[in-house]
mmCIF file of C-alpha atoms and ligand atoms in Angstrom:
data_model
loop_
_atom_site.group_PDB
_atom_site.id
_atom_site.type_symbol
_atom_site.label_atom_id
_atom_site.label_comp_id
_atom_site.label_asym_id
_atom_site.label_seq_id
_atom_site.Cartn_x
_atom_site.Cartn_y
_atom_site.Cartn_z
ATOM 1 C CA MET A 22 185.455 117.016 116.726
ATOM 2 C CA LYS A 23 186.545 120.265 117.868
ATOM 3 C CA ILE A 24 189.214 119.956 121.246
ATOM 4 C CA PRO A 25 189.831 122.744 123.609
ATOM 5 C CA LYS A 26 193.647 123.320 123.701
ATOM 6 C CA ARG A 27 196.246 121.716 120.988
ATOM 7 C CA LEU A 28 197.377 117.856 122.397
ATOM 8 C CA SER A 29 201.715 116.949 123.179
ATOM 9 C CA PRO A 30 203.148 113.841 120.183
ATOM 10 C CA GLU A 31 202.262 111.867 124.391
ATOM 11 C CA GLU A 32 198.524 112.969 124.337
ATOM 12 C CA MET A 33 198.438 111.771 120.568
ATOM 13 C CA GLU A 34 200.390 108.640 121.280
ATOM 14 C CA PHE A 35 198.276 107.478 123.969
ATOM 15 C CA LEU A 36 194.636 108.320 122.097
ATOM 16 C CA THR A 37 196.128 106.098 119.275
ATOM 17 C CA GLN A 38 197.396 103.288 121.758
ATOM 18 C CA GLU A 39 194.162 103.880 123.221
ATOM 19 C CA TYR A 40 191.822 102.964 120.377
ATOM 20 C CA GLY A 41 194.648 101.693 118.262
ATOM 21 C CA VAL A 42 193.787 104.115 115.213
ATOM 22 C CA GLU A 43 195.561 107.060 113.773
ATOM 23 C CA PHE A 44 194.686 110.162 114.700
ATOM 24 C CA ALA A 45 195.181 113.891 113.307
ATOM 25 C CA GLN A 46 195.170 116.722 115.063
ATOM 26 C CA VAL A 47 194.758 120.399 112.622
ATOM 27 C CA TYR A 48 194.914 123.610 113.683
ATOM 28 C CA ARG A 49 192.265 125.988 111.873
ATOM 29 C CA ALA A 50 193.242 129.530 111.775
ATOM 30 C CA GLY A 51 191.972 132.195 113.089
ATOM 31 C CA SER A 52 191.504 135.906 111.263
ATOM 32 C CA GLY A 53 194.289 137.265 113.683
ATOM 33 C CA LYS A 54 198.158 137.806 112.636
ATOM 34 C CA ASN A 55 199.441 134.379 111.724
ATOM 35 C CA GLY A 56 196.480 132.758 111.958
ATOM 36 C CA GLY A 57 196.131 133.437 115.527
ATOM 37 C CA GLY A 58 192.002 132.927 117.345
ATOM 38 C CA GLY A 59 192.057 129.922 115.281
ATOM 39 C CA TYR A 60 191.428 126.303 117.058
ATOM 40 C CA TYR A 61 192.603 122.848 117.850
ATOM 41 C CA GLU A 62 190.437 119.841 116.169
ATOM 42 C CA LEU A 63 191.199 116.342 116.167
ATOM 43 C CA TYR A 64 191.041 113.749 113.741
ATOM 44 C CA SER A 65 189.926 109.704 113.794
ATOM 45 C CA GLY A 66 190.517 107.050 110.968
ATOM 46 C CA VAL A 67 191.243 103.834 110.456
ATOM 47 C CA HIS A 68 194.092 101.493 111.896
ATOM 48 C CA ASN A 69 196.267 102.924 108.534
ATOM 49 C CA ARG A 70 194.495 106.102 107.376
ATOM 50 C CA VAL A 71 193.079 109.577 108.581
ATOM 51 C CA ASN A 72 191.975 112.209 106.080
ATOM 52 C CA ILE A 73 191.810 115.539 107.316
ATOM 53 C CA PRO A 74 190.391 118.902 105.501
ATOM 54 C CA LEU A 75 192.149 120.500 102.611
ATOM 55 C CA GLY A 76 191.767 124.887 103.063
ATOM 56 C CA GLU A 77 194.225 127.749 103.067
ATOM 57 C CA ASP A 78 193.146 127.637 107.584
ATOM 58 C CA VAL A 79 194.236 124.592 107.710
ATOM 59 C CA ARG A 80 197.268 123.420 109.781
ATOM 60 C CA LEU A 81 198.024 119.648 110.316
ATOM 61 C CA ILE A 82 200.073 119.622 113.630
ATOM 62 C CA SER A 83 200.579 115.994 113.951
ATOM 63 C CA HIS A 84 199.350 112.862 112.958
ATOM 64 C CA THR A 85 199.984 109.488 114.681
ATOM 65 C CA HIS A 86 201.508 106.064 113.423
ATOM 66 C CA PRO A 87 200.028 103.641 115.178
ATOM 67 C CA CYS A 88 202.440 100.852 113.581
ATOM 68 C CA GLY A 89 205.602 102.912 114.550
ATOM 69 C CA THR A 90 206.884 103.505 111.754
ATOM 70 C CA ALA A 91 208.966 106.710 111.734
ATOM 71 C CA ARG A 92 209.327 108.120 108.599
ATOM 72 C CA PRO A 93 206.618 109.084 106.320
ATOM 73 C CA SER A 94 204.074 107.615 103.928
ATOM 74 C CA PRO A 95 203.993 109.156 100.241
ATOM 75 C CA ASP A 96 200.432 109.492 100.882
ATOM 76 C CA ASP A 97 201.328 112.430 103.797
ATOM 77 C CA GLN A 98 203.788 114.013 101.490
ATOM 78 C CA LEU A 99 201.055 114.386 99.169
ATOM 79 C CA LEU A 100 198.942 115.576 101.481
ATOM 80 C CA MET A 101 201.691 118.398 103.284
ATOM 81 C CA GLN A 102 201.049 119.079 98.630
ATOM 82 C CA LEU A 103 197.707 118.983 98.916
ATOM 83 C CA LEU A 104 197.747 121.894 101.020
ATOM 84 C CA GLU A 105 200.559 123.841 100.257
ATOM 85 C CA GLN A 106 198.090 124.043 97.029
ATOM 86 C CA SER A 107 194.773 124.749 98.866
ATOM 87 C CA GLY A 108 196.652 127.770 100.091
ATOM 88 C CA SER A 109 197.814 126.779 103.472
ATOM 89 C CA PRO A 110 201.402 128.502 104.133
ATOM 90 C CA GLN A 111 202.186 125.433 106.392
ATOM 91 C CA ARG A 112 204.944 124.055 104.963
ATOM 92 C CA LYS A 113 206.458 120.440 107.780
ATOM 93 C CA SER A 114 204.088 118.871 109.779
ATOM 94 C CA GLN A 115 204.811 116.284 112.190
ATOM 95 C CA ILE A 116 204.542 113.206 112.512
ATOM 96 C CA VAL A 117 203.648 110.754 115.852
ATOM 97 C CA PRO A 118 204.897 106.806 115.955
ATOM 98 C CA VAL A 119 203.967 104.725 118.838
ATOM 99 C CA GLY A 120 206.743 103.729 120.725
ATOM 100 C CA LYS A 121 208.953 105.826 118.748
ATOM 101 C CA THR A 122 210.260 109.654 118.715
ATOM 102 C CA PRO A 123 208.567 112.058 116.881
ATOM 103 C CA VAL A 124 209.520 113.125 113.796
ATOM 104 C CA TYR A 125 208.862 116.124 110.959
ATOM 105 C CA PHE A 126 208.230 115.766 107.185
ATOM 106 C CA ASP A 127 207.361 117.805 104.392
ATOM 107 C CA LYS A 128 206.293 117.343 100.854
ATOM 108 C CA ASN A 129 210.459 115.948 99.949
ATOM 109 C CA SER A 130 211.898 113.475 102.966
ATOM 110 C CA LEU A 131 211.788 110.364 102.696
ATOM 111 C CA LYS A 132 214.116 109.631 105.345
HETATM 112 ZN ZN1 ZN B 228 201.763 109.308 107.910
#
């Protein structure tokens, strides 16, 4: 669903704890410079996964890990690769693990 503003990691974590499922926040780029003029969307999934759309206008701002894992899954890395292939200029995204500090990852990072 479309949301009026970008949510903070704390807000993403709160939603995840409140509903017990994974959430993802996407920015849909607009026609302005560097994708300006777009809007934010929130996607909800199940306990360990959330699906987001692919496309050149998609920027995955963050997604949550309800279990608290502070590292990307192989699916997370594959998603960054698929976003790149679909024309999105984005290379890094944020994981918000419940109870831990948010971390950034890319298609290659396995920390
Ligand atoms: Zn993940």
